Amino acid sequence: MAYIRNSAPTRRRVALGAVTAATVAATLAMPLSTAWAQQDARSTGAGRAALQRDLDDIVQKDGVVGAQAALVDGKSRISVRSGTAERGTGRKVPHDGYFRMGSNTKTFVATVMLQLEAEGRIRLDDMVDDWLPGVVEGQGNDGKRITVRQLLQHTSGVPDYVPHLPGLFDEGEFQKHRFDAFKPRDLVQFAMRDKPTFEPGKGWNYSNTNYILAGMIIEKVTGRNWSEEVRTRIIKPLGLKHTYSARERADFGLPWPHANSYQQFKPGGPLVESTEVNMSWGDSAGDLVTTSKDLTRFWRGLLGGELLKSKQLKEMQTTVPAPREGNDTQERMGLGIFWRPLSCGGGYWGHGGTTLGHLNANGFVGKGERGVVMMRSTNLNTVDRDVRADELLDDALCKRK
């Protein structure tokens, strides 16, 4: 899927270590600049060790082929990696290799939509049918009753198209269908085979179809494909030199360097190499490619107010409960952005992503001053595959050692 929600995180209690009088005295005896420098060095070293430990756990305990994580705090940046970039080789995972971000694409699309709202070119309370007449209809689905805001917040009730994709998530059919091409209208029509999940505005359910429709609306408003608007409005202004839409390249692979990706289609099944795949099935719901540095720059730019005016950023961060079966973390959803609580108090903003083989998780606090991006090159078919990823984010953002 373009995105699969993280399962409930397992939280660990950490006792605060005692600081000895000798340590305090030694620190106070130093010049302040030296004391701070040594404190920063110790903090950076401890942060790197904790991040490496958590990443190793993901690779070794979950059976992931390779993984990479980057932690930023102010001007400092830590990057760690684990496993290999390709099965059966000793090739290391690149520190800043390309990967498919999956549903983090939705945050980019929501940002463009909010920029258009700020320009007065669209309203969040416009109906889908105002821009795409007759596109959302059948089986009780009705674009005359669904707003743009509801699309961006997954409160529309529009069913997901992903379960209807032919053969793409079946091990026996994958090789046959991995290069199939889809148009956005095709994906919406898949979804229209099903009845609405609920009445518009009367519930919450994650549906990739919402963002296919959002991408179609952006094109209707601007006359340009959503990916062109993302490039003009986000990628270029932020200087994201390694972020692009898969539709913009003729091949189905990834630029160098990258870690190969592997998909497990059924629990306990083999890992199938899936690096080359046609991502038109994800489109505006999940086809962007990036690197950890670029994705970090995006989140810091977004939360720091570089992309949206304060009114639109507030709209994006106005959340509703995002309840899912088996989750008790009080997760909430804004417009293309999730808020999740931290075990140490407060919470973080982010939006993970899942594709055929690549998964990423990310989280940033406040205005983006501290954050972590983690990429796994293996998509496992297990219920609890994201528990250790949640722990990594929690440990990194709570500054655990």
XYZ file of C-alpha atoms in Angstrom:
401
model
C 0.000 0.000 0.000
C 1.037 3.600 -0.353
C 0.825 3.840 3.403
C 0.238 1.406 6.221
C -0.216 2.868 9.614
C 2.304 2.150 12.351
C 1.056 -0.283 14.953
C 0.871 0.630 18.622
C 4.342 1.401 19.911
C 5.912 -0.458 22.779
C 7.147 2.080 25.311
C 10.029 1.510 27.676
C 10.567 3.073 31.078
C 13.951 4.696 31.452
C 15.389 5.691 34.836
C 17.191 9.007 34.964
C 20.867 8.493 35.721
C 22.377 10.202 38.737
C 24.953 12.952 38.166
C 27.832 12.743 40.615
C 29.192 15.719 42.499
C 32.630 15.066 40.986
C 31.215 15.358 37.486
C 29.515 18.651 38.318
C 32.644 20.051 39.940
C 34.840 19.050 37.012
C 32.454 20.665 34.555
C 32.226 23.911 36.497
C 36.016 24.112 36.700
C 36.272 24.254 32.900
C 35.807 27.343 30.756
C 32.145 27.468 29.754
C 32.907 27.047 26.049
C 34.920 23.906 26.767
C 32.265 22.499 29.086
C 29.532 23.039 26.520
C 31.624 21.553 23.739
C 32.317 18.424 25.788
C 28.671 18.190 26.798
C 27.603 18.454 23.136
C 30.156 15.794 22.161
C 28.893 13.440 24.854
C 25.282 14.093 23.824
C 26.050 13.500 20.155
C 27.974 10.317 20.939
C 25.201 8.971 23.148
C 22.582 9.895 20.550
C 24.500 8.088 17.830
C 24.925 4.965 19.979
C 21.214 4.852 20.847
C 20.180 5.408 17.240
C 22.577 2.713 16.027
C 21.316 0.263 18.650
C 17.686 0.805 17.704
C 18.438 0.527 13.993
C 20.409 -2.696 14.539
C 17.409 -4.102 16.400
C 15.191 -3.430 13.377
C 17.582 -5.252 11.051
C 18.555 -8.147 13.306
C 15.311 -8.841 15.163
C 12.815 -8.065 12.402
C 14.759 -9.587 9.521
C 15.130 -6.397 7.516
C 17.839 -6.474 4.816
C 19.020 -2.888 5.320
C 18.098 0.338 7.084
C 19.355 3.897 7.506
C 18.432 6.648 9.931
C 19.328 10.307 10.349
C 18.802 12.419 13.459
C 18.958 16.214 13.366
C 19.079 18.505 16.373
C 19.683 22.168 15.702
C 22.686 22.303 13.402
C 23.972 18.826 14.253
C 23.209 15.736 12.169
C 23.838 12.065 12.952
C 23.530 9.334 10.320
C 23.696 5.594 11.009
C 23.102 2.491 8.893
C 22.684 -1.228 9.420
C 22.473 -4.400 7.354
C 23.342 -4.443 3.662
C 22.147 -2.647 0.561
C 21.696 -5.907 -1.319
C 21.083 -9.463 -0.135
C 24.037 -11.791 -0.511
C 26.569 -8.965 -0.665
C 28.577 -6.935 1.801
C 27.589 -3.670 0.132
C 26.737 -1.157 2.832
C 23.512 0.797 2.922
C 24.305 4.337 1.693
C 24.031 7.031 4.347
C 21.926 9.222 2.086
C 20.672 6.918 -0.639
C 17.515 7.316 -2.676
C 14.316 5.612 -1.513
C 10.615 5.770 -2.266
C 8.905 7.837 0.396
C 5.448 6.341 -0.210
C 2.658 8.180 1.567
C 4.828 10.997 2.850
C 3.963 12.242 -0.669
C 0.585 13.166 0.787
C 2.146 15.858 2.983
C 3.654 17.472 -0.121
C 0.278 17.371 -1.897
C -1.530 18.827 1.115
C 1.052 21.621 1.282
C 0.412 22.552 -2.363
C -3.345 22.531 -1.746
C -2.958 24.872 1.232
C -0.760 27.198 -0.809
C -3.522 27.337 -3.417
C -6.010 28.138 -0.667
C -3.784 31.003 0.523
C -3.793 32.344 -3.046
C -7.598 32.275 -3.135
C -7.678 29.728 -5.945
C -9.509 27.066 -3.980
C -11.362 26.721 -0.696
C -11.037 23.820 1.686
C -14.827 23.693 1.911
C -15.266 23.399 -1.858
C -17.008 20.206 -2.861
C -15.111 17.601 -4.841
C -17.787 17.817 -7.526
C -17.093 21.549 -7.930
C -13.768 20.564 -9.499
C -14.276 16.959 -10.589
C -17.936 16.643 -11.599
C -19.125 13.067 -11.867
C -15.810 11.509 -10.838
C -16.902 10.362 -7.374
C -20.175 8.541 -7.871
C -21.620 5.057 -7.646
C -22.281 2.638 -4.771
C -23.430 5.600 -2.660
C -20.245 7.650 -3.193
C -21.121 11.250 -3.964
C -18.626 14.018 -4.744
C -21.363 16.616 -4.195
C -21.223 15.859 -0.455
C -17.444 15.616 0.089
C -15.183 18.600 0.742
C -11.537 19.142 -0.131
C -10.771 19.359 3.593
C -12.307 15.916 4.127
C -10.078 14.475 1.406
C -6.945 15.878 3.024
C -7.965 14.708 6.499
C -9.306 11.259 5.529
C -12.781 12.065 6.826
C -14.471 11.738 3.420
C -15.555 8.103 3.708
C -14.236 7.449 0.182
C -13.073 3.805 -0.037
C -9.482 2.865 -0.826
C -8.539 1.685 -4.311
C -5.468 -0.305 -3.236
C -7.269 -3.632 -2.512
C -8.445 -3.682 -6.134
C -5.029 -3.267 -7.782
C -4.591 -6.305 -10.030
C -1.876 -8.670 -8.855
C 0.470 -6.039 -7.472
C 0.364 -7.392 -3.930
C 0.297 -11.070 -4.779
C 3.571 -12.970 -4.877
C 2.519 -15.147 -7.799
C 1.323 -12.211 -9.916
C 3.859 -9.558 -8.952
C 6.347 -10.200 -11.755
C 3.525 -10.053 -14.282
C 2.063 -6.775 -13.025
C 5.014 -4.847 -11.527
C 5.283 -2.581 -14.599
C 1.554 -2.056 -15.166
C 0.609 1.579 -15.769
C -2.421 3.263 -14.211
C -4.027 6.649 -14.692
C -5.479 8.521 -11.698
C -8.999 8.120 -13.042
C -8.429 4.334 -13.226
C -7.482 4.271 -9.541
C -10.573 6.238 -8.538
C -12.763 3.878 -10.545
C -11.305 0.931 -8.634
C -12.428 2.602 -5.418
C -15.917 3.340 -6.748
C -16.624 -0.409 -6.790
C -17.107 -0.210 -3.028
C -19.611 1.570 -0.820
C -18.420 4.518 1.306
C -16.747 3.586 4.567
C -19.017 6.093 6.348
C -20.984 9.255 5.655
C -18.754 12.227 4.760
C -17.472 13.904 7.921
C -18.866 11.174 10.190
C -15.715 9.167 10.797
C -12.051 8.688 9.991
C -10.436 6.105 7.741
C -7.151 6.220 5.848
C -7.812 6.014 2.108
C -5.258 6.553 -0.650
C -8.102 7.513 -2.981
C -8.483 10.810 -1.114
C -5.090 11.952 -2.335
C -5.522 10.700 -5.890
C -8.546 12.994 -5.983
C -6.531 15.816 -4.377
C -3.899 15.463 -7.102
C -6.594 15.581 -9.783
C -8.048 18.733 -8.222
C -4.621 20.423 -8.178
C -4.312 19.758 -11.899
C -7.820 21.142 -12.509
C -7.037 24.304 -10.538
C -3.565 24.970 -11.961
C -3.612 23.286 -15.364
C -0.474 21.370 -14.402
C 0.140 17.926 -12.969
C 0.401 17.836 -9.183
C 4.074 16.766 -9.423
C 4.941 19.901 -11.408
C 3.342 22.030 -8.702
C 5.292 20.142 -6.025
C 8.514 20.748 -7.921
C 7.830 24.468 -8.434
C 6.369 25.213 -5.003
C 8.370 22.910 -2.697
C 11.312 21.120 -4.279
C 12.958 24.139 -5.927
C 12.377 26.686 -3.116
C 13.816 24.316 -0.507
C 16.676 23.158 -2.725
C 15.668 19.491 -2.623
C 18.073 18.245 -5.274
C 17.309 14.568 -4.747
C 13.517 14.564 -4.584
C 11.346 13.870 -7.610
C 8.166 12.178 -8.826
C 8.690 8.700 -10.243
C 6.499 9.657 -13.214
C 9.206 12.091 -14.330
C 11.704 9.317 -15.120
C 11.550 6.831 -17.981
C 12.969 3.909 -15.995
C 11.376 2.067 -13.088
C 14.412 1.869 -10.817
C 16.184 4.299 -8.512
C 19.215 6.544 -9.071
C 22.540 5.589 -7.548
C 23.232 5.238 -4.674
C 20.349 3.270 -3.218
C 19.551 0.148 -1.250
C 17.643 -2.537 -3.108
C 14.115 -3.080 -1.837
C 12.455 -6.353 -0.837
C 8.794 -7.239 -0.426
C 7.364 -10.056 1.694
C 3.920 -10.841 0.290
C 2.698 -13.198 3.011
C 3.703 -13.893 6.616
C 6.779 -16.091 6.710
C 7.114 -15.939 2.937
C 10.279 -15.221 0.952
C 11.642 -11.734 0.359
C 11.109 -10.758 -3.282
C 13.383 -8.119 -4.813
C 11.165 -5.167 -5.792
C 13.516 -2.289 -6.593
C 12.142 -1.829 -10.093
C 8.393 -1.144 -10.198
C 6.013 1.226 -11.963
C 4.820 3.644 -9.277
C 1.863 5.017 -11.265
C -0.305 2.990 -8.872
C 0.776 5.421 -6.130
C 0.640 8.707 -8.088
C -0.278 11.659 -5.813
C -0.898 9.242 -2.932
C 2.676 7.968 -2.821
C 5.071 8.091 -5.779
C 7.763 10.570 -4.652
C 11.418 9.512 -4.345
C 13.804 11.242 -1.928
C 16.786 10.932 0.422
C 16.960 11.351 4.189
C 18.655 14.759 3.875
C 16.000 16.052 1.497
C 13.122 14.700 3.564
C 14.608 16.248 6.693
C 14.921 19.585 4.879
C 11.284 19.357 3.804
C 9.947 18.725 7.300
C 12.045 21.466 8.852
C 10.979 23.886 6.130
C 7.320 22.973 6.502
C 7.134 23.145 10.306
C 9.414 26.191 10.364
C 6.987 28.220 8.257
C 8.947 28.382 5.006
C 6.227 26.806 2.866
C 2.943 27.913 4.423
C 1.626 31.102 5.937
C 0.735 30.890 9.615
C -2.993 30.576 8.872
C -2.500 27.637 6.515
C 0.024 25.928 8.798
C -2.513 26.202 11.608
C -5.140 24.627 9.315
C -2.732 21.784 8.532
C -2.033 21.177 12.221
C -5.682 21.276 13.314
C -6.310 17.608 14.017
C -9.065 15.072 14.500
C -8.760 11.685 16.223
C -7.360 9.039 13.893
C -8.509 5.815 15.574
C -7.403 2.491 14.178
C -7.899 -1.040 15.317
C -5.262 -2.158 17.789
C -3.884 1.336 18.401
C -4.108 3.129 21.730
C -1.609 5.937 21.153
C -4.162 8.750 20.737
C -2.866 9.431 17.240
C -4.393 12.423 15.468
C -4.589 13.569 11.854
C -4.316 17.055 10.417
C -4.287 17.896 6.722
C -1.717 15.507 5.285
C 0.115 15.258 8.597
C -0.074 13.044 11.683
C 0.496 13.983 15.318
C 1.657 11.212 17.632
C 2.387 11.382 21.364
C 5.814 10.783 22.879
C 6.281 8.662 25.991
C 8.295 11.501 27.564
C 5.482 14.003 27.044
C 4.346 16.146 24.162
C 4.313 14.731 20.675
C 5.703 14.936 17.170
C 4.586 15.627 13.618
C 5.247 13.284 10.729
C 3.865 11.028 8.029
C 5.382 7.656 7.307
C 5.205 5.849 4.012
C 5.111 2.334 2.614
C 5.721 1.091 -0.916
C 6.646 -2.280 -2.407
C 9.821 -2.801 -0.399
C 10.675 0.611 0.998
C 9.262 1.935 4.263
C 10.055 5.158 6.043
C 9.107 6.577 9.405
C 9.761 10.119 10.545
C 8.974 12.530 13.319
C 9.777 16.168 14.123
C 9.055 18.201 17.235
C 8.064 21.854 17.519
C 9.105 23.831 14.458
C 11.371 21.061 13.258
C 14.305 21.812 15.560
C 14.738 18.111 16.320
C 13.708 15.214 14.124
C 14.505 11.779 12.796
C 14.020 10.063 9.431
C 14.367 6.293 9.185
C 14.276 4.138 6.024
C 13.926 0.356 5.822
C 14.561 -1.483 2.565
C 12.255 -4.380 3.431
C 8.466 -4.471 3.688
C 7.585 -7.369 5.987
C 4.121 -8.880 6.098
C 3.777 -8.952 9.881
C 1.322 -7.237 12.188
C 3.989 -5.836 14.527
C 6.623 -4.863 11.956
C 6.545 -1.185 12.985
C 6.916 -1.553 16.754
C 10.690 -1.149 16.744
C 10.457 1.754 14.302
C 8.113 3.513 16.733
C 10.594 2.851 19.528
C 13.438 4.302 17.468
C 11.508 7.532 16.891
C 10.465 7.739 20.537
C 14.001 7.118 21.805
C 15.537 9.647 19.411
C 13.026 12.419 20.071
C 13.000 11.824 23.830
C 16.843 11.938 23.790
C 17.184 8.501 25.360
C 20.662 7.052 25.725
